[in-house]
mmCIF file of N, CA and C in Angstrom:
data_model
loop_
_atom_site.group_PDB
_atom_site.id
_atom_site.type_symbol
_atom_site.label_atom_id
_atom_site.label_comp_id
_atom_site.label_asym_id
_atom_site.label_seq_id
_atom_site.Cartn_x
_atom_site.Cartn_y
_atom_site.Cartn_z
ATOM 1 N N UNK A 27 -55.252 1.843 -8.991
ATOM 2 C CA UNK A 27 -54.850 3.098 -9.599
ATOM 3 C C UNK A 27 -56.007 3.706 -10.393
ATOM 4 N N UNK A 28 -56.976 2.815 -11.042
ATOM 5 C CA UNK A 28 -57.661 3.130 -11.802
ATOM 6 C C UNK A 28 -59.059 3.978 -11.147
ATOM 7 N N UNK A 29 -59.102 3.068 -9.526
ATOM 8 C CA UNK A 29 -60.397 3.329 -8.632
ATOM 9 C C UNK A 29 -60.233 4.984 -9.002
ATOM 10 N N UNK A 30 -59.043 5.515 -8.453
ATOM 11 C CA UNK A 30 -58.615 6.732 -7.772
ATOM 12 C C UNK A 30 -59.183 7.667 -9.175
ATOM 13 N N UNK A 31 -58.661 7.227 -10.332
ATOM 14 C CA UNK A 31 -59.184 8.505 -11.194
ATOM 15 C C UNK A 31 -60.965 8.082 -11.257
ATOM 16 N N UNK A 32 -61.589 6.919 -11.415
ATOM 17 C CA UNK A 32 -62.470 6.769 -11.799
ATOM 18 C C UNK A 32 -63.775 7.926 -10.338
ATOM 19 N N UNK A 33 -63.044 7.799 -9.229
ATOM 20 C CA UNK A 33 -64.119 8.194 -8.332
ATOM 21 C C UNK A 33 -63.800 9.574 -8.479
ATOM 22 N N UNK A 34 -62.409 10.203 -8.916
ATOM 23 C CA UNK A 34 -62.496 12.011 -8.905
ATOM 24 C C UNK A 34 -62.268 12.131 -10.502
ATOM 25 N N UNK A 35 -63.074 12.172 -11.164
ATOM 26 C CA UNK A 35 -62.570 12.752 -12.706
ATOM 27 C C UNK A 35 -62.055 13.679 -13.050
ATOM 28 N N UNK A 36 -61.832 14.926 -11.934
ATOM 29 C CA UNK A 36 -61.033 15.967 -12.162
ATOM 30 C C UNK A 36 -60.079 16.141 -12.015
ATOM 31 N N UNK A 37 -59.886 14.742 -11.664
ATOM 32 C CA UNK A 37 -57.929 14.701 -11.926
ATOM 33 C C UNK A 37 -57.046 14.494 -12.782
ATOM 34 N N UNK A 38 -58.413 13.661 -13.659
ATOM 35 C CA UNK A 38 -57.684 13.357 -15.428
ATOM 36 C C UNK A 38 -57.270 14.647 -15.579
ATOM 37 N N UNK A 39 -58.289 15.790 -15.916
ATOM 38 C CA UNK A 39 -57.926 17.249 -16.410
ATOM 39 C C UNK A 39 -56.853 17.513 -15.759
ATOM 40 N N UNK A 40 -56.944 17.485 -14.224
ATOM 41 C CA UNK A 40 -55.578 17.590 -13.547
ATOM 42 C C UNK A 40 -54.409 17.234 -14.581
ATOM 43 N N UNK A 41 -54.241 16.272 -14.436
ATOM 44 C CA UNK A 41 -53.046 15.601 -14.976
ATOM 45 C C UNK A 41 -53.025 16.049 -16.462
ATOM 46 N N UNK A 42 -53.848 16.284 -17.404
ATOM 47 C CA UNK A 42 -53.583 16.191 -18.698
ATOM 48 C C UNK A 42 -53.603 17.837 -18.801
ATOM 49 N N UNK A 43 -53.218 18.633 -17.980
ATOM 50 C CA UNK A 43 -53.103 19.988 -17.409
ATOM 51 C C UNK A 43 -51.506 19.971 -17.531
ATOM 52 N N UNK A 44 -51.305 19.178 -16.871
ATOM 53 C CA UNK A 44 -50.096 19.079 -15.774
ATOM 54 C C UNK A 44 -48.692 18.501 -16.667
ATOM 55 N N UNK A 45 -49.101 17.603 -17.485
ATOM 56 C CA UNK A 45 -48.607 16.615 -18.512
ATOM 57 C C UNK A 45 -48.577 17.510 -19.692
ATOM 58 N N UNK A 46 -49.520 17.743 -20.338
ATOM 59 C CA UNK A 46 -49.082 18.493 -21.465
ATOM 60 C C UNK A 46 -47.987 19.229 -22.228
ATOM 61 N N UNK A 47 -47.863 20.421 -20.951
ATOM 62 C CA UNK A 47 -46.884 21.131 -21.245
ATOM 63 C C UNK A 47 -45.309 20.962 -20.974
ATOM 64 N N UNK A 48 -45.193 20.223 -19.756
ATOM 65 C CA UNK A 48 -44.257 19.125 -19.931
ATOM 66 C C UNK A 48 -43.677 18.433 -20.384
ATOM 67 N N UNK A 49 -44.912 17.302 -21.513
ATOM 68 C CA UNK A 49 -44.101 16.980 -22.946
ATOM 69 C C UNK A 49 -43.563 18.168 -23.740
ATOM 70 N N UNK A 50 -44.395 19.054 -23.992
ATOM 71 C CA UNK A 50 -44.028 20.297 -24.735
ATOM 72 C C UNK A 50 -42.229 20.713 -24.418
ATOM 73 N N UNK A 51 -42.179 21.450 -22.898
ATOM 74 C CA UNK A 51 -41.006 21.870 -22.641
ATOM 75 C C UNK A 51 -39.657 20.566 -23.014
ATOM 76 N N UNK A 52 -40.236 19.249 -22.629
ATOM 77 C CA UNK A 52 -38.841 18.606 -23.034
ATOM 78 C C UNK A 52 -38.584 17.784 -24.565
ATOM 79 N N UNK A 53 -40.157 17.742 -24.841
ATOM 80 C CA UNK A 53 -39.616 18.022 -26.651
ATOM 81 C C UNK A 53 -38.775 19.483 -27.233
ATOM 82 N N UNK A 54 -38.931 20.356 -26.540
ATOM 83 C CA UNK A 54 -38.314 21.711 -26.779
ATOM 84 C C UNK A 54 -37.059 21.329 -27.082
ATOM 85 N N UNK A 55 -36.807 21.355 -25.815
ATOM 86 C CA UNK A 55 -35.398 20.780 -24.922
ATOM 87 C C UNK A 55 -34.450 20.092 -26.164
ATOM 88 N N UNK A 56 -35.343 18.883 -26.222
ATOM 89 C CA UNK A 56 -34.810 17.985 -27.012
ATOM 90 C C UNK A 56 -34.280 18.389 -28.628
ATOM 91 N N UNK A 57 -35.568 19.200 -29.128
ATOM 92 C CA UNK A 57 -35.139 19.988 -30.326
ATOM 93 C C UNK A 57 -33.749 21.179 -30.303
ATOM 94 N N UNK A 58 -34.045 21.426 -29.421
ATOM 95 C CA UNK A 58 -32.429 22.712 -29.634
ATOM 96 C C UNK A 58 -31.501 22.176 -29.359
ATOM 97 N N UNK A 59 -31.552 21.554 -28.377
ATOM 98 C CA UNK A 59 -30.245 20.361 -28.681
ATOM 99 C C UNK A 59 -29.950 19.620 -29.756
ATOM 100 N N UNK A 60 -30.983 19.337 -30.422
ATOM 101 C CA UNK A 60 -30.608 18.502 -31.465
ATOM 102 C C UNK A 60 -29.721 19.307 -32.693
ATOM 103 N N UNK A 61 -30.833 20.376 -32.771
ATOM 104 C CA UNK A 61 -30.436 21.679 -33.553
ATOM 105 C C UNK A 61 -29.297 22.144 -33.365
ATOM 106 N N UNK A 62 -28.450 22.651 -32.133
ATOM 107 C CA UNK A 62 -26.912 23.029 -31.831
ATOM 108 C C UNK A 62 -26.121 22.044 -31.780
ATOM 109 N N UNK A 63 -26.252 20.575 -31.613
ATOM 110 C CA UNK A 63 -25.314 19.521 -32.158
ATOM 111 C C UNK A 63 -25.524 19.490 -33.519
ATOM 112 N N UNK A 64 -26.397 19.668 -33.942
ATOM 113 C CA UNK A 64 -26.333 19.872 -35.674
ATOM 114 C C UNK A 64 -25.565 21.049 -36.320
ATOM 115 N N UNK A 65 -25.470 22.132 -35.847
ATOM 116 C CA UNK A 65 -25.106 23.430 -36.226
ATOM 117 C C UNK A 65 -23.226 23.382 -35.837
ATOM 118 N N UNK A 66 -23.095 22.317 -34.792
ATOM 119 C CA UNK A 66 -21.436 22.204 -34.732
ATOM 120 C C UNK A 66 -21.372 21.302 -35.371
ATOM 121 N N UNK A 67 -21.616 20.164 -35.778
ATOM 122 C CA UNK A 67 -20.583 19.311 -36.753
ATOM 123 C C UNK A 67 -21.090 19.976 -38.197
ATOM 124 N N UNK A 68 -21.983 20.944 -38.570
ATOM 125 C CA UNK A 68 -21.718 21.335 -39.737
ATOM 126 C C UNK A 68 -21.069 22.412 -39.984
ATOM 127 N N UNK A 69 -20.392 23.343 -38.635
ATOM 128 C CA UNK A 69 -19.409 24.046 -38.840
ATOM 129 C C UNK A 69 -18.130 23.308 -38.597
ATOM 130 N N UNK A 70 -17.808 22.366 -37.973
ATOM 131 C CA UNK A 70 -16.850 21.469 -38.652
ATOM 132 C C UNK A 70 -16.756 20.987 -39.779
ATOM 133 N N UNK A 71 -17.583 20.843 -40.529
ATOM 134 C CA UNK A 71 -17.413 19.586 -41.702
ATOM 135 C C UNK A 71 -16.993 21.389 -42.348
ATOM 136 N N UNK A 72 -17.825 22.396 -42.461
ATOM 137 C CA UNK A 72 -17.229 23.222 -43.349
ATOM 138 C C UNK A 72 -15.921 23.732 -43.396
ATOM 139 N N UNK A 73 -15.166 24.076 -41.882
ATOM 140 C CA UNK A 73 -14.017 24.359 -41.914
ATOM 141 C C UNK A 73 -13.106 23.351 -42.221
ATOM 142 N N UNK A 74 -13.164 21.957 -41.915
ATOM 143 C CA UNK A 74 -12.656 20.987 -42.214
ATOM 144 C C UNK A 74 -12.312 20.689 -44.107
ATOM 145 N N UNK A 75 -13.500 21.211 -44.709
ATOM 146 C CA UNK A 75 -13.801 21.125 -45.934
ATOM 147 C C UNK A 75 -13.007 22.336 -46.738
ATOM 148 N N UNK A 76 -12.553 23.410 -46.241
ATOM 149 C CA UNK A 76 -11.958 24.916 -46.831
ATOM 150 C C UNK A 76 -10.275 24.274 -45.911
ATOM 151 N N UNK A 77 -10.347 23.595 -45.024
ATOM 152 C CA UNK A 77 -8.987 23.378 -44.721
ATOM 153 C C UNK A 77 -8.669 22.909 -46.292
ATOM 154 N N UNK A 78 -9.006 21.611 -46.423
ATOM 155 C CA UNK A 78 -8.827 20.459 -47.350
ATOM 156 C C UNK A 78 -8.568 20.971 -48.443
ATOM 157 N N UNK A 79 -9.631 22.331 -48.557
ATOM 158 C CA UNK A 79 -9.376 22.760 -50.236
ATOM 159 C C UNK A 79 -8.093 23.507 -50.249
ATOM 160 N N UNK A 80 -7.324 24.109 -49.563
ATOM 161 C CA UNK A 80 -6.511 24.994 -49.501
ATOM 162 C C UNK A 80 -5.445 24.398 -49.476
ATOM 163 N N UNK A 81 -5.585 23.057 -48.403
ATOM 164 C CA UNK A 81 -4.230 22.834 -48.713
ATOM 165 C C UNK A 81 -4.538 21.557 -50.500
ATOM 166 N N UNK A 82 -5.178 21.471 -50.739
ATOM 167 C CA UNK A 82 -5.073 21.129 -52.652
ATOM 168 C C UNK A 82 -4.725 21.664 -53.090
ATOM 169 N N UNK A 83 -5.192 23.476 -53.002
ATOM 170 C CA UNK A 83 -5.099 24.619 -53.828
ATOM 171 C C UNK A 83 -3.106 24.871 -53.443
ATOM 172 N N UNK A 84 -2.181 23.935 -52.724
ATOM 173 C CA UNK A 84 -1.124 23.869 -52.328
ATOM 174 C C UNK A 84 -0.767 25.321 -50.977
ATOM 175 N N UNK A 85 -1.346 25.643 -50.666
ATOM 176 C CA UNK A 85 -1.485 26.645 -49.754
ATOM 177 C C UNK A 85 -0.392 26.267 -48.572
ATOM 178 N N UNK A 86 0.577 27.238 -48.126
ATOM 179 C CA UNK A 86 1.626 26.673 -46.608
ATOM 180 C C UNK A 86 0.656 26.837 -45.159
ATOM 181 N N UNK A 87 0.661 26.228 -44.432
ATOM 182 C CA UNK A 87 0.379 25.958 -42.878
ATOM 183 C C UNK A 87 0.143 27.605 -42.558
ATOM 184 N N UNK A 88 1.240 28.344 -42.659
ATOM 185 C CA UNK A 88 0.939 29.379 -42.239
ATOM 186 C C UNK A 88 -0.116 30.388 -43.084
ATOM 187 N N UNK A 89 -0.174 30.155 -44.101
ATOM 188 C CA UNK A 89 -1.216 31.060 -45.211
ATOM 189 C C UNK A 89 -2.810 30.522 -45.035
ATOM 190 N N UNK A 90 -2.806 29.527 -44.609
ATOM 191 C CA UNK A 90 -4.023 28.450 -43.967
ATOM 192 C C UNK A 90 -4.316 29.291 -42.663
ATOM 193 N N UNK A 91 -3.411 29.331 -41.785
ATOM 194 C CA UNK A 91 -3.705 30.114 -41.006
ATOM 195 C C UNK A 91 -4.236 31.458 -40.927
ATOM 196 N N UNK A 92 -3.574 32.077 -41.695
ATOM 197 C CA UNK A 92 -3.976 33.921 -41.880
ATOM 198 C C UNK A 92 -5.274 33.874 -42.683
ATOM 199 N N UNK A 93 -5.740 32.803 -43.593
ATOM 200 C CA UNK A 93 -7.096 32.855 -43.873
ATOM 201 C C UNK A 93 -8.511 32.456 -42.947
ATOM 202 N N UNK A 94 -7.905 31.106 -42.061
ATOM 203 C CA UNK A 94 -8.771 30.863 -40.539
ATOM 204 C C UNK A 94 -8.756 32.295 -39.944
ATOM 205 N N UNK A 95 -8.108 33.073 -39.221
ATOM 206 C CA UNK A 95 -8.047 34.048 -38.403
ATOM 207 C C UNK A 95 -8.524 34.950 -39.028
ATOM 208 N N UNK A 96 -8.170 35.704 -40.300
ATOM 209 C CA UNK A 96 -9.291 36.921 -40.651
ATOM 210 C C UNK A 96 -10.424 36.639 -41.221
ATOM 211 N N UNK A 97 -11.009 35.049 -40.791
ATOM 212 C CA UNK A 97 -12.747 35.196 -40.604
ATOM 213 C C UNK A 97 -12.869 34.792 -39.520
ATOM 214 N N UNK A 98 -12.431 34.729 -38.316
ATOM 215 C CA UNK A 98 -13.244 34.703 -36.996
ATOM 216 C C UNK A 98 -13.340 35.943 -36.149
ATOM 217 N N UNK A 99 -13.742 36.392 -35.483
ATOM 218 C CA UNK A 99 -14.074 37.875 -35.000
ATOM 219 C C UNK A 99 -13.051 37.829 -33.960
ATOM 220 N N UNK A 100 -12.555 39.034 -33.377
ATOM 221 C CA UNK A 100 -10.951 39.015 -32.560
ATOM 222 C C UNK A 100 -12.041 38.378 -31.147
ATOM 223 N N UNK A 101 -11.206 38.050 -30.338
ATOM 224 C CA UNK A 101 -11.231 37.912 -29.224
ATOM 225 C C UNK A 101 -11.116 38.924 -27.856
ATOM 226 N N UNK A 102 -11.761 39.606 -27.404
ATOM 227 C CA UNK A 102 -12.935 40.382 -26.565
ATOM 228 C C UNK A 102 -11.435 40.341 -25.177
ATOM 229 N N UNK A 103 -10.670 41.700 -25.221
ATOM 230 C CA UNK A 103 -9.783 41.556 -23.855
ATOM 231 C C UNK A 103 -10.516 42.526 -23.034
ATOM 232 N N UNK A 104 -10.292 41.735 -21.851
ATOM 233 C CA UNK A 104 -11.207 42.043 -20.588
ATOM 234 C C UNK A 104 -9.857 42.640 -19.850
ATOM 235 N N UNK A 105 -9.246 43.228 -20.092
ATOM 236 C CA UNK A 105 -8.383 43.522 -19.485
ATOM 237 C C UNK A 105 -9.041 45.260 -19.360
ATOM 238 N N UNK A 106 -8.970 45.975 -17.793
ATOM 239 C CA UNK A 106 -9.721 47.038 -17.369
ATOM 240 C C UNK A 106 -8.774 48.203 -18.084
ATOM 241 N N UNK A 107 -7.340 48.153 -18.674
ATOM 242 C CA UNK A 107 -6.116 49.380 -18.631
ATOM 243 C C UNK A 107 -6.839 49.271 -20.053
ATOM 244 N N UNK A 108 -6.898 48.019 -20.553
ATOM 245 C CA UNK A 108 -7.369 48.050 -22.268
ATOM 246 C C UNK A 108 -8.052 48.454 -22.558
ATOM 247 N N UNK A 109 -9.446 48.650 -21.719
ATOM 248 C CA UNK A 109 -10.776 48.492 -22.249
ATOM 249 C C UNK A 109 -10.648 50.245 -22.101
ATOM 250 N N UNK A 110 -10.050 50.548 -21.204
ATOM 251 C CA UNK A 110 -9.933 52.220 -20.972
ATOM 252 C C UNK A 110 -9.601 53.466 -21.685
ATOM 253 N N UNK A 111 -8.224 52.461 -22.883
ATOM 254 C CA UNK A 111 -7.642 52.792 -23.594
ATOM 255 C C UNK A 111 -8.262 52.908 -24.473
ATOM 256 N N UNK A 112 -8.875 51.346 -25.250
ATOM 257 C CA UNK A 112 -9.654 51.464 -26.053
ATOM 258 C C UNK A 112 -11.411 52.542 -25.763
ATOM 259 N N UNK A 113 -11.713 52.684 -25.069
ATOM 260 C CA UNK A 113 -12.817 53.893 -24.898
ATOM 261 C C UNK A 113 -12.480 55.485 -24.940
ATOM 262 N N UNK A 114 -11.317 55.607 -25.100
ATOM 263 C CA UNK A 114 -10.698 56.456 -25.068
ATOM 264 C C UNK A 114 -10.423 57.178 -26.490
ATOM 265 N N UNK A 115 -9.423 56.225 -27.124
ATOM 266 C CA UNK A 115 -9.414 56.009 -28.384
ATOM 267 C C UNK A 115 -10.932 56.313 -29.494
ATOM 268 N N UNK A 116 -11.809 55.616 -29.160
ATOM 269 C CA UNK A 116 -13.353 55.747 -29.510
ATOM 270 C C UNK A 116 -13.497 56.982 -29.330
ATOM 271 N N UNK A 117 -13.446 57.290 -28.383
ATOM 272 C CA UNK A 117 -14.127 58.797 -27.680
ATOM 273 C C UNK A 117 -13.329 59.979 -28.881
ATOM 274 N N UNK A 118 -12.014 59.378 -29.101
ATOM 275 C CA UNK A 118 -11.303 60.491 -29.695
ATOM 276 C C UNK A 118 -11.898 60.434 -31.371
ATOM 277 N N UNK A 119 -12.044 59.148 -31.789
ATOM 278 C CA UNK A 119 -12.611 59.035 -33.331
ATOM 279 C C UNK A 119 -13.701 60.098 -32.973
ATOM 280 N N UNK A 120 -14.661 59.912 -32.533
ATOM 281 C CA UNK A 120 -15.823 60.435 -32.114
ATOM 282 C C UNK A 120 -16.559 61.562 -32.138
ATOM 283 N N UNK A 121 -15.253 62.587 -31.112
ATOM 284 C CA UNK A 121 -14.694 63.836 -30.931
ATOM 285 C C UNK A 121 -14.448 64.428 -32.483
ATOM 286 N N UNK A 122 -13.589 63.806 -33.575
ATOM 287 C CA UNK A 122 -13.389 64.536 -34.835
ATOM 288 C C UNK A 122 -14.276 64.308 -35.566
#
């Protein structure tokens, strides 16, 4: 193995060409992954943590609820009669 680089030396460069960026891309890799498994269990531990306090603060199931839901952003209907309606609607704010 060794003959082969020793008689063409321009294959080391080859390779340490070739190799480099390679480590690069899957240390990448490896970092944002690490980073977005980090970023979900610490949005668990926080909601988990405002559950906990609320229900201390003696809060009912359902009042727990109406505070989860008006901080997450609505949910996006793909429905084509809706989306029509709603552009419509827009158009009319718009219009005045």
């Amino acid at each position: 193995m060794l003959e082969i680089f020793s008689a063409n030396p321009w294959l080391v460069a080859v390779a340490e060409i070739a190799f480099v960026p390679l480590v690069g891309v899957v240390v990448g890799i490896v970092c944002i992954s690490f980073n977005v498994c980090r970023r979900k269990i610490r949005l668990a531990q926080f909601d988990f943590e405002l559950k906990r306090d609320m229900l201390q603060r003696g809060m009912s199931a359902e009042e727990i609820r109406t505070v989860i839901e008006a901080g997450r952003p609505a949910v996006a209907d793909h429905d084509a009669k809706a989306w029509g309606d709603r552009r419509r609607e827009t158009q009319r704010w718009i219009d005045k």
